[in-house]
PDB file of C-alpha atoms in Angstrom:
ATOM      1  CA  SER V  10      -1.416  -6.187  -1.027  1.00  0.00           C
ATOM      2  CA  ILE V  11       1.813  -4.478  -2.173  1.00  0.00           C
ATOM      3  CA  ALA V  12       5.224  -6.819  -1.892  1.00  0.00           C
ATOM      4  CA  VAL V  13       8.558  -5.997  -0.884  1.00  0.00           C
ATOM      5  CA  TYR V  14      12.038  -7.461  -0.609  1.00  0.00           C
ATOM      6  CA  PRO V  15      14.049  -7.869   0.787  1.00  0.00           C
ATOM      7  CA  PRO V  16      12.977  -6.243   4.143  1.00  0.00           C
ATOM      8  CA  GLN V  17      13.620  -2.910   4.698  1.00  0.00           C
ATOM      9  CA  ASN V  18      12.030  -2.106   8.185  1.00  0.00           C
ATOM     10  CA  LEU V  19      12.876  -5.414  10.353  1.00  0.00           C
ATOM     11  CA  SER V  20      16.156  -6.134  12.622  1.00  0.00           C
ATOM     12  CA  PRO V  21      18.637  -9.258  11.928  1.00  0.00           C
ATOM     13  CA  GLU V  22      16.897 -10.441  15.531  1.00  0.00           C
ATOM     14  CA  LEU V  23      13.022 -10.110  14.321  1.00  0.00           C
ATOM     15  CA  ILE V  24      14.262 -12.111  10.808  1.00  0.00           C
ATOM     16  CA  GLN V  25      15.600 -14.590  12.948  1.00  0.00           C
ATOM     17  CA  THR V  26      12.777 -14.795  14.592  1.00  0.00           C
ATOM     18  CA  ILE V  27      10.343 -14.752  11.665  1.00  0.00           C
ATOM     19  CA  GLU V  28      13.073 -18.147   9.599  1.00  0.00           C
ATOM     20  CA  ASP V  29      12.813 -19.450  13.783  1.00  0.00           C
ATOM     21  CA  TYR V  30       8.575 -19.625  13.265  1.00  0.00           C
ATOM     22  CA  THR V  31       9.097 -20.413   9.943  1.00  0.00           C
ATOM     23  CA  ILE V  32      11.119 -23.300  10.678  1.00  0.00           C
ATOM     24  CA  ARG V  33       9.612 -24.627  13.448  1.00  0.00           C
ATOM     25  CA  VAL V  34       5.730 -24.499  12.285  1.00  0.00           C
ATOM     26  CA  ALA V  35       6.459 -26.232   8.941  1.00  0.00           C
ATOM     27  CA  GLN V  36       8.645 -29.575  10.325  1.00  0.00           C
ATOM     28  CA  GLY V  37       5.753 -29.430  13.420  1.00  0.00           C
ATOM     29  CA  LEU V  38       2.249 -29.600  10.781  1.00  0.00           C
ATOM     30  CA  ASN V  39       5.339 -32.189   9.327  1.00  0.00           C
ATOM     31  CA  THR V  40       4.365 -29.653   5.971  1.00  0.00           C
ATOM     32  CA  ILE V  41       5.598 -31.004   2.416  1.00  0.00           C
ATOM     33  CA  GLY V  42       5.683 -28.646  -0.155  1.00  0.00           C
ATOM     34  CA  LEU V  43       4.800 -25.110   0.441  1.00  0.00           C
ATOM     35  CA  VAL V  44       3.370 -23.619   3.414  1.00  0.00           C
ATOM     36  CA  ASN V  45       1.999 -19.740   3.477  1.00  0.00           C
ATOM     37  CA  ILE V  46       2.638 -17.819   6.697  1.00  0.00           C
ATOM     38  CA  GLN V  47       0.818 -14.803   7.919  1.00  0.00           C
ATOM     39  CA  PHE V  48       3.452 -12.478  10.277  1.00  0.00           C
ATOM     40  CA  VAL V  49       1.850  -9.831  12.071  1.00  0.00           C
ATOM     41  CA  ILE V  50       4.560  -7.538  14.444  1.00  0.00           C
ATOM     42  CA  SER V  51       3.515  -5.391  17.038  1.00  0.00           C
ATOM     43  CA  GLU V  52       5.249  -3.164  20.070  1.00  0.00           C
ATOM     44  CA  GLY V  53       8.711  -6.046  18.705  1.00  0.00           C
ATOM     45  CA  VAL V  54       6.675  -8.879  19.012  1.00  0.00           C
ATOM     46  CA  VAL V  55       6.111 -11.750  16.078  1.00  0.00           C
ATOM     47  CA  TYR V  56       2.879 -13.083  15.978  1.00  0.00           C
ATOM     48  CA  ILE V  57       1.525 -15.532  13.221  1.00  0.00           C
ATOM     49  CA  ILE V  58      -1.668 -14.795  12.890  1.00  0.00           C
ATOM     50  CA  GLU V  59      -2.586 -17.309   9.835  1.00  0.00           C
ATOM     51  CA  VAL V  60      -0.629 -20.690   8.722  1.00  0.00           C
ATOM     52  CA  ASN V  61      -1.485 -22.667   5.322  1.00  0.00           C
ATOM     53  CA  PRO V  62      -1.048 -25.554   3.819  1.00  0.00           C
ATOM     54  CA  ARG V  63      -0.519 -23.956  -0.022  1.00  0.00           C
ATOM     55  CA  ALA V  64       0.943 -21.678  -2.082  1.00  0.00           C
ATOM     56  CA  SER V  65       0.399 -18.123  -2.083  1.00  0.00           C
ATOM     57  CA  ARG V  66       0.118 -15.412  -4.232  1.00  0.00           C
ATOM     58  CA  THR V  67       3.406 -14.039  -3.785  1.00  0.00           C
ATOM     59  CA  ILE V  68       5.244 -17.349  -4.733  1.00  0.00           C
ATOM     60  CA  PRO V  69       5.520 -16.272  -8.495  1.00  0.00           C
ATOM     61  CA  PHE V  70       6.744 -12.333  -7.706  1.00  0.00           C
ATOM     62  CA  LEU V  71      10.072 -14.579  -5.035  1.00  0.00           C
ATOM     63  CA  SER V  72      10.971 -16.725  -7.474  1.00  0.00           C
ATOM     64  CA  LYS V  73      11.218 -14.432  -9.917  1.00  0.00           C
ATOM     65  CA  VAL V  74      13.337 -11.979  -8.048  1.00  0.00           C
ATOM     66  CA  THR V  75      14.897 -15.050  -6.015  1.00  0.00           C
ATOM     67  CA  GLY V  76      15.639 -17.118  -9.062  1.00  0.00           C
ATOM     68  CA  ILE V  77      14.446 -19.946  -7.070  1.00  0.00           C
ATOM     69  CA  PRO V  78      11.155 -22.012  -8.756  1.00  0.00           C
ATOM     70  CA  MET V  79       9.708 -22.653  -5.685  1.00  0.00           C
ATOM     71  CA  ALA V  80       7.320 -24.129  -6.613  1.00  0.00           C
ATOM     72  CA  ASN V  81       8.891 -26.908  -9.229  1.00  0.00           C
ATOM     73  CA  LEU V  82      11.179 -27.764  -5.674  1.00  0.00           C
ATOM     74  CA  ALA V  83       8.075 -27.790  -3.692  1.00  0.00           C
ATOM     75  CA  MET V  84       6.887 -30.817  -5.879  1.00  0.00           C
ATOM     76  CA  GLN V  85      10.037 -32.445  -6.031  1.00  0.00           C
ATOM     77  CA  GLY V  86       9.315 -32.321  -2.904  1.00  0.00           C
ATOM     78  CA  ILE V  87       5.939 -33.619  -2.564  1.00  0.00           C
ATOM     79  CA  LEU V  88       6.904 -36.677  -4.878  1.00  0.00           C
ATOM     80  CA  GLY V  89      10.202 -37.604  -2.030  1.00  0.00           C
ATOM     81  CA  ILE V  90      13.420 -35.662  -3.193  1.00  0.00           C
ATOM     82  CA  LYS V  91      15.219 -33.488  -0.356  1.00  0.00           C
ATOM     83  CA  LEU V  92      15.873 -30.296  -1.034  1.00  0.00           C
ATOM     84  CA  LYS V  93      19.850 -31.047  -0.207  1.00  0.00           C
ATOM     85  CA  ASP V  94      18.964 -33.568  -3.181  1.00  0.00           C
ATOM     86  CA  GLN V  95      18.456 -30.466  -5.676  1.00  0.00           C
ATOM     87  CA  GLY V  96      20.952 -28.401  -4.182  1.00  0.00           C
ATOM     88  CA  TYR V  97      18.954 -26.749  -1.095  1.00  0.00           C
ATOM     89  CA  ARG V  98      18.956 -26.865   2.701  1.00  0.00           C
ATOM     90  CA  THR V  99      17.202 -25.465   5.725  1.00  0.00           C
ATOM     91  CA  GLY V 100      17.022 -21.683   6.319  1.00  0.00           C
ATOM     92  CA  LEU V 101      17.264 -18.044   4.946  1.00  0.00           C
ATOM     93  CA  VAL V 102      18.249 -17.420   1.538  1.00  0.00           C
ATOM     94  CA  PRO V 103      20.994 -14.394   1.737  1.00  0.00           C
ATOM     95  CA  SER V 104      18.412 -11.505   0.339  1.00  0.00           C
ATOM     96  CA  LYS V 105      19.518  -9.982  -3.551  1.00  0.00           C
ATOM     97  CA  SER V 106      21.274  -7.172  -4.133  1.00  0.00           C
ATOM     98  CA  GLY V 107      18.358  -4.352  -5.307  1.00  0.00           C
ATOM     99  CA  VAL V 108      14.980  -3.648  -3.786  1.00  0.00           C
ATOM    100  CA  TYR V 109      11.647  -4.881  -5.590  1.00  0.00           C
ATOM    101  CA  VAL V 110       8.197  -4.365  -4.877  1.00  0.00           C
ATOM    102  CA  LYS V 111       5.109  -6.136  -6.111  1.00  0.00           C
ATOM    103  CA  MET V 112       2.725  -3.876  -6.831  1.00  0.00           C
ATOM    104  CA  PRO V 113      -1.098  -4.662  -7.617  1.00  0.00           C
ATOM    105  CA  VAL V 114      -3.134  -4.181 -10.561  1.00  0.00           C
ATOM    106  CA  PHE V 115      -7.124  -3.021 -10.289  1.00  0.00           C
ATOM    107  CA  SER V 116      -9.871  -2.681 -13.592  1.00  0.00           C
ATOM    108  CA  PHE V 117     -11.945  -0.882 -10.978  1.00  0.00           C
ATOM    109  CA  ASN V 118     -12.919   1.603 -14.011  1.00  0.00           C
ATOM    110  CA  LYS V 119     -14.094  -1.166 -16.022  1.00  0.00           C
ATOM    111  CA  LEU V 120     -15.725  -2.600 -13.328  1.00  0.00           C
ATOM    112  CA  LYS V 121     -19.136   0.037 -12.496  1.00  0.00           C
ATOM    113  CA  LYS V 122     -20.284   0.653  -9.782  1.00  0.00           C
ATOM    114  CA  VAL V 123     -17.603  -2.457  -8.190  1.00  0.00           C
ATOM    115  CA  ASP V 124     -16.751  -0.735  -4.494  1.00  0.00           C
ATOM    116  CA  THR V 125     -13.158   0.458  -4.751  1.00  0.00           C
ATOM    117  CA  VAL V 126     -12.457  -0.508  -0.703  1.00  0.00           C
ATOM    118  CA  LEU V 127      -9.825  -3.402  -0.479  1.00  0.00           C
ATOM    119  CA  GLY V 128     -10.498  -6.299   2.241  1.00  0.00           C
ATOM    120  CA  PRO V 129      -9.512  -9.509   2.570  1.00  0.00           C
ATOM    121  CA  GLU V 130     -11.431 -10.988  -0.667  1.00  0.00           C
ATOM    122  CA  MET V 131      -9.385 -11.184  -4.350  1.00  0.00           C
ATOM    123  CA  LYS V 132      -9.833  -7.792  -6.379  1.00  0.00           C
ATOM    124  CA  SER V 133      -6.970  -7.027  -7.668  1.00  0.00           C
ATOM    125  CA  THR V 134      -6.868  -8.487 -11.665  1.00  0.00           C
ATOM    126  CA  GLY V 135      -2.654  -8.638 -12.154  1.00  0.00           C
ATOM    127  CA  GLU V 136      -0.151  -7.511  -9.787  1.00  0.00           C
ATOM    128  CA  ILE V 137       3.527  -6.063 -11.350  1.00  0.00           C
ATOM    129  CA  ILE V 138       7.006  -5.609 -10.183  1.00  0.00           C
ATOM    130  CA  GLY V 139       9.020  -2.248  -9.579  1.00  0.00           C
ATOM    131  CA  LYS V 140      12.960  -2.716  -9.292  1.00  0.00           C
ATOM    132  CA  ASP V 141      15.841  -0.285  -8.258  1.00  0.00           C
ATOM    133  CA  VAL V 142      18.545   0.218  -5.736  1.00  0.00           C
ATOM    134  CA  VAL V 143      16.366   2.035  -3.657  1.00  0.00           C
ATOM    135  CA  LEU V 144      12.695   1.257  -2.280  1.00  0.00           C
ATOM    136  CA  SER V 145      11.439   4.781  -3.541  1.00  0.00           C
ATOM    137  CA  LYS V 146      12.224   4.662  -6.867  1.00  0.00           C
ATOM    138  CA  ALA V 147      11.252   0.469  -6.942  1.00  0.00           C
ATOM    139  CA  LEU V 148       7.272   2.292  -6.024  1.00  0.00           C
ATOM    140  CA  TYR V 149       7.869   5.006  -8.256  1.00  0.00           C
ATOM    141  CA  LYS V 150       8.204   2.002 -11.306  1.00  0.00           C
ATOM    142  CA  ALA V 151       5.566   0.436  -9.301  1.00  0.00           C
ATOM    143  CA  PHE V 152       2.970   2.509  -9.004  1.00  0.00           C
ATOM    144  CA  ARG V 153       3.290   4.401 -13.144  1.00  0.00           C
ATOM    145  CA  ALA V 154       3.630   0.258 -14.104  1.00  0.00           C
ATOM    146  CA  ALA V 155       0.636  -0.182 -12.556  1.00  0.00           C
ATOM    147  CA  ASN V 156      -0.620   2.561 -14.395  1.00  0.00           C
ATOM    148  CA  ILE V 157      -1.007   4.860 -11.154  1.00  0.00           C
ATOM    149  CA  GLU V 158      -0.477   8.430 -12.338  1.00  0.00           C
ATOM    150  CA  ILE V 159       2.391  10.507  -9.510  1.00  0.00           C
ATOM    151  CA  PRO V 160       1.613  14.135 -11.007  1.00  0.00           C
ATOM    152  CA  GLU V 161       3.908  16.484  -9.429  1.00  0.00           C
ATOM    153  CA  TYR V 162       1.360  19.606  -8.365  1.00  0.00           C
ATOM    154  CA  GLY V 163      -2.177  19.586  -7.929  1.00  0.00           C
ATOM    155  CA  THR V 164      -4.917  19.421  -4.588  1.00  0.00           C
ATOM    156  CA  ALA V 165      -5.494  16.407  -2.987  1.00  0.00           C
ATOM    157  CA  LEU V 166      -9.048  15.693  -1.132  1.00  0.00           C
ATOM    158  CA  LEU V 167      -8.569  14.546   2.202  1.00  0.00           C
ATOM    159  CA  THR V 168     -11.743  12.716   3.682  1.00  0.00           C
ATOM    160  CA  ILE V 169     -10.453  10.299   6.793  1.00  0.00           C
ATOM    161  CA  ALA V 170     -12.016   8.472   8.971  1.00  0.00           C
ATOM    162  CA  ASP V 171     -12.771   8.984  12.563  1.00  0.00           C
ATOM    163  CA  LYS V 172      -9.757   5.903  13.385  1.00  0.00           C
ATOM    164  CA  ASP V 173      -7.080   7.340  11.377  1.00  0.00           C
ATOM    165  CA  LYS V 174      -6.869  10.986  11.761  1.00  0.00           C
ATOM    166  CA  GLN V 175      -3.936  10.464  13.880  1.00  0.00           C
ATOM    167  CA  GLU V 176      -1.993   8.434  11.283  1.00  0.00           C
ATOM    168  CA  MET V 177      -2.946  11.019   8.924  1.00  0.00           C
ATOM    169  CA  LEU V 178      -1.950  14.161  10.374  1.00  0.00           C
ATOM    170  CA  PRO V 179       2.320  13.791   9.459  1.00  0.00           C
ATOM    171  CA  LEU V 180       1.287  12.496   6.426  1.00  0.00           C
ATOM    172  CA  ALA V 181      -0.894  15.419   4.964  1.00  0.00           C
ATOM    173  CA  LYS V 182       2.379  17.617   6.495  1.00  0.00           C
ATOM    174  CA  ARG V 183       4.045  15.894   3.863  1.00  0.00           C
ATOM    175  CA  LEU V 184       1.282  15.994   1.231  1.00  0.00           C
ATOM    176  CA  VAL V 185       2.119  20.187   1.671  1.00  0.00           C
ATOM    177  CA  ALA V 186       6.288  19.727   1.584  1.00  0.00           C
ATOM    178  CA  VAL V 187       5.631  18.181  -1.733  1.00  0.00           C
ATOM    179  CA  GLY V 188       3.666  21.005  -3.016  1.00  0.00           C
ATOM    180  CA  TYR V 189       0.034  20.444  -2.705  1.00  0.00           C
ATOM    181  CA  ARG V 190      -2.982  21.617  -1.253  1.00  0.00           C
ATOM    182  CA  LEU V 191      -5.634  20.384   0.236  1.00  0.00           C
ATOM    183  CA  LEU V 192      -9.088  19.865   0.536  1.00  0.00           C
ATOM    184  CA  ALA V 193     -10.726  18.067   3.275  1.00  0.00           C
ATOM    185  CA  THR V 194     -14.282  17.405   4.173  1.00  0.00           C
ATOM    186  CA  THR V 195     -15.935  18.478   7.363  1.00  0.00           C
ATOM    187  CA  GLY V 196     -13.781  16.218  10.539  1.00  0.00           C
ATOM    188  CA  THR V 197     -10.749  15.679   8.343  1.00  0.00           C
ATOM    189  CA  GLY V 198     -10.354  19.524   7.720  1.00  0.00           C
ATOM    190  CA  GLN V 199     -10.957  20.504  11.240  1.00  0.00           C
ATOM    191  CA  ALA V 200      -8.562  17.614  12.417  1.00  0.00           C
ATOM    192  CA  LEU V 201      -5.999  19.520   9.825  1.00  0.00           C
ATOM    193  CA  LEU V 202      -6.261  23.001  10.791  1.00  0.00           C
ATOM    194  CA  GLU V 203      -6.176  21.741  15.018  1.00  0.00           C
ATOM    195  CA  ALA V 204      -2.578  20.303  13.848  1.00  0.00           C
ATOM    196  CA  GLN V 205      -1.983  24.391  11.765  1.00  0.00           C
ATOM    197  CA  VAL V 206      -2.024  22.243   8.307  1.00  0.00           C
ATOM    198  CA  PRO V 207      -3.372  24.033   5.248  1.00  0.00           C
ATOM    199  CA  VAL V 208      -6.413  23.165   4.514  1.00  0.00           C
ATOM    200  CA  THR V 209      -9.772  24.254   2.794  1.00  0.00           C
ATOM    201  CA  ILE V 210     -12.706  22.939   3.894  1.00  0.00           C
ATOM    202  CA  LEU V 211     -15.818  21.399   2.656  1.00  0.00           C
ATOM    203  CA  GLN V 212     -19.046  21.486   3.398  1.00  0.00           C
ATOM    204  CA  ASN V 213     -20.805  18.096   3.832  1.00  0.00           C
ATOM    205  CA  GLY V 214     -24.500  17.072   2.817  1.00  0.00           C
ATOM    206  CA  GLU V 215     -25.417  16.199  -1.222  1.00  0.00           C
ATOM    207  CA  ALA V 216     -24.824  19.491  -2.566  1.00  0.00           C
ATOM    208  CA  LYS V 217     -21.041  19.836  -1.796  1.00  0.00           C
ATOM    209  CA  ARG V 218     -20.857  15.687  -2.946  1.00  0.00           C
ATOM    210  CA  GLU V 219     -21.722  17.027  -6.586  1.00  0.00           C
ATOM    211  CA  ASN V 220     -19.555  19.734  -6.336  1.00  0.00           C
ATOM    212  CA  ILE V 221     -16.245  17.081  -5.100  1.00  0.00           C
ATOM    213  CA  LEU V 222     -18.289  15.321  -7.663  1.00  0.00           C
ATOM    214  CA  ARG V 223     -17.838  18.132 -10.989  1.00  0.00           C
ATOM    215  CA  SER V 224     -14.211  18.717  -9.438  1.00  0.00           C
ATOM    216  CA  ILE V 225     -12.323  15.814  -9.652  1.00  0.00           C
ATOM    217  CA  HIS V 226     -14.664  15.060 -13.604  1.00  0.00           C
ATOM    218  CA  ASP V 227     -13.878  18.188 -14.274  1.00  0.00           C
ATOM    219  CA  GLY V 228     -10.143  17.480 -13.256  1.00  0.00           C
ATOM    220  CA  GLU V 229     -10.013  19.914 -10.559  1.00  0.00           C
ATOM    221  CA  ILE V 230      -8.666  17.218  -7.782  1.00  0.00           C
ATOM    222  CA  GLN V 231      -5.663  15.222  -8.410  1.00  0.00           C
ATOM    223  CA  PHE V 232      -5.931  12.659  -6.534  1.00  0.00           C
ATOM    224  CA  VAL V 233      -8.044  11.259  -3.383  1.00  0.00           C
ATOM    225  CA  ILE V 234      -6.713   9.806  -0.297  1.00  0.00           C
ATOM    226  CA  ASN V 235     -10.261   8.425   1.576  1.00  0.00           C
ATOM    227  CA  THR V 236      -9.995   5.672   4.252  1.00  0.00           C
ATOM    228  CA  MET V 237     -13.332   3.994   5.101  1.00  0.00           C
ATOM    229  CA  THR V 238     -15.984   4.231   8.807  1.00  0.00           C
ATOM    230  CA  GLU V 239     -16.746   0.658   9.557  1.00  0.00           C
ATOM    231  CA  GLY V 240     -20.458  -0.496   9.092  1.00  0.00           C
ATOM    232  CA  LYS V 241     -20.945   2.547   6.840  1.00  0.00           C
ATOM    233  CA  THR V 242     -23.001   1.112   3.553  1.00  0.00           C
ATOM    234  CA  ASP V 243     -22.554   2.203  -0.128  1.00  0.00           C
ATOM    235  CA  GLU V 244     -25.258   5.258  -0.104  1.00  0.00           C
ATOM    236  CA  THR V 245     -22.162   7.183   1.770  1.00  0.00           C
ATOM    237  CA  ASP V 246     -20.390   9.838   0.216  1.00  0.00           C
ATOM    238  CA  GLY V 247     -17.356   8.249   0.491  1.00  0.00           C
ATOM    239  CA  TYR V 248     -18.084   5.875  -1.995  1.00  0.00           C
ATOM    240  CA  PHE V 249     -19.338   7.683  -4.373  1.00  0.00           C
ATOM    241  CA  ILE V 250     -15.828   9.939  -4.233  1.00  0.00           C
ATOM    242  CA  ARG V 251     -14.570   6.507  -3.922  1.00  0.00           C
ATOM    243  CA  ARG V 252     -16.330   5.437  -7.762  1.00  0.00           C
ATOM    244  CA  GLU V 253     -15.638   8.622  -9.127  1.00  0.00           C
ATOM    245  CA  ALA V 254     -12.372   8.920  -8.883  1.00  0.00           C
ATOM    246  CA  ALA V 255     -12.278   5.435 -10.415  1.00  0.00           C
ATOM    247  CA  ASP V 256     -14.664   6.304 -12.983  1.00  0.00           C
ATOM    248  CA  ASN V 257     -12.141   9.778 -13.976  1.00  0.00           C
ATOM    249  CA  ASN V 258      -8.967   7.485 -14.170  1.00  0.00           C
ATOM    250  CA  LEU V 259      -7.896   8.965 -10.452  1.00  0.00           C
ATOM    251  CA  PRO V 260      -5.583   7.979  -7.976  1.00  0.00           C
ATOM    252  CA  CYS V 261      -7.945   6.707  -5.003  1.00  0.00           C
ATOM    253  CA  LEU V 262      -6.070   5.208  -1.753  1.00  0.00           C
ATOM    254  CA  THR V 263      -7.945   3.637   0.952  1.00  0.00           C
ATOM    255  CA  SER V 264      -5.217   3.009   3.021  1.00  0.00           C
ATOM    256  CA  LEU V 265      -2.704   4.968   4.432  1.00  0.00           C
ATOM    257  CA  ASP V 266       0.113   2.305   4.079  1.00  0.00           C
ATOM    258  CA  THR V 267       0.066   2.763   0.586  1.00  0.00           C
ATOM    259  CA  THR V 268      -0.587   6.794   1.322  1.00  0.00           C
ATOM    260  CA  GLU V 269       2.794   6.253   2.771  1.00  0.00           C
ATOM    261  CA  ALA V 270       4.268   4.660  -0.437  1.00  0.00           C
ATOM    262  CA  LEU V 271       3.127   6.576  -2.186  1.00  0.00           C
ATOM    263  CA  LEU V 272       4.251   9.298  -0.936  1.00  0.00           C
ATOM    264  CA  GLN V 273       7.315   8.056  -0.348  1.00  0.00           C
ATOM    265  CA  ALA V 274       7.386   7.457  -4.420  1.00  0.00           C
ATOM    266  CA  MET V 275       6.849  11.468  -4.699  1.00  0.00           C
ATOM    267  CA  GLU V 276       9.391  13.145  -2.312  1.00  0.00           C
ATOM    268  CA  MET V 277      11.930  11.013  -4.239  1.00  0.00           C
ATOM    269  CA  MET V 278      11.012  13.209  -7.571  1.00  0.00           C
ATOM    270  CA  HIS V 279      10.597  16.563  -5.758  1.00  0.00           C
ATOM    271  CA  PHE V 280      12.795  18.905  -4.063  1.00  0.00           C
ATOM    272  CA  GLN V 281      11.995  20.803  -0.574  1.00  0.00           C
ATOM    273  CA  LEU V 282      12.990  24.244  -0.128  1.00  0.00           C
ATOM    274  CA  GLN V 283      13.537  25.739   3.007  1.00  0.00           C
ATOM    275  CA  ALA V 284      15.956  28.504   3.834  1.00  0.00           C
ATOM    276  CA  VAL V 285      19.738  27.119   5.800  1.00  0.00           C
ATOM    277  CA  GLY V 286      19.091  27.877   9.212  1.00  0.00           C
ATOM    278  CA  THR V 287      15.546  27.963   9.557  1.00  0.00           C
ATOM    279  CA  GLU V 288      13.087  25.617  10.774  1.00  0.00           C
ATOM    280  CA  PRO V 289      11.106  22.850   8.846  1.00  0.00           C
ATOM    281  CA  MET V 290       8.256  23.777   7.823  1.00  0.00           C
ATOM    282  CA  PHE V 291       6.070  22.265  10.184  1.00  0.00           C
TER     283      PHE V 291
END
């Protein structure tokens, strides 16, 4: 997953709650060493969904950006040396200046016939870090370092599951605002037209699928946004589109959170034209 340090959208109250829960859980479990806790925030309420008495893949990233040798400190704790004896104390370390983004790197273009849809299983083959003074620039550096090209203009293909269509609408409007032409499959296209977003609709069917794949192969599409409908098999249009994008080194986003992150980076690169005194495009 993409990770950002320090948190960009959490209030001081939420951060304090997370810190409090972490300390109480670790002490309640009598943890010695590292503990990995996964939180989710819903409607302003902090929930714990998972606790593991082990390190996570984020530890090297956080150790590097904070300068705190977390694995070494954990091992010293296991050997009986307390944190306070190593010059540390309980509580949250003050954030460093700047914004750091951890970005996973994938090798789907080398792993043929592997679906690019991400789930809980491990599919990344490495990680990189982007750093800058603001999130959008740090994201841009991370995407580029992960070999994800961010084209300045072109055509985006959208094929979005029903459950994601409402969330996609404002993202599609932002794509048009930075100068992109949109193509979409039938259901996605209808949703965009109803929201008055300009789009060219591609009809479903095997013949149309071949045209889409050929357009990707010929460079007529610059990147793909595809979210998967639950229960679909590897024989769907989405699977073939994702594989064709991977085989041609084309960015293929299967998460709207990642789409939002990429859009922030794209908007940082673009100027938007709007006459003084007029309403925004949408």
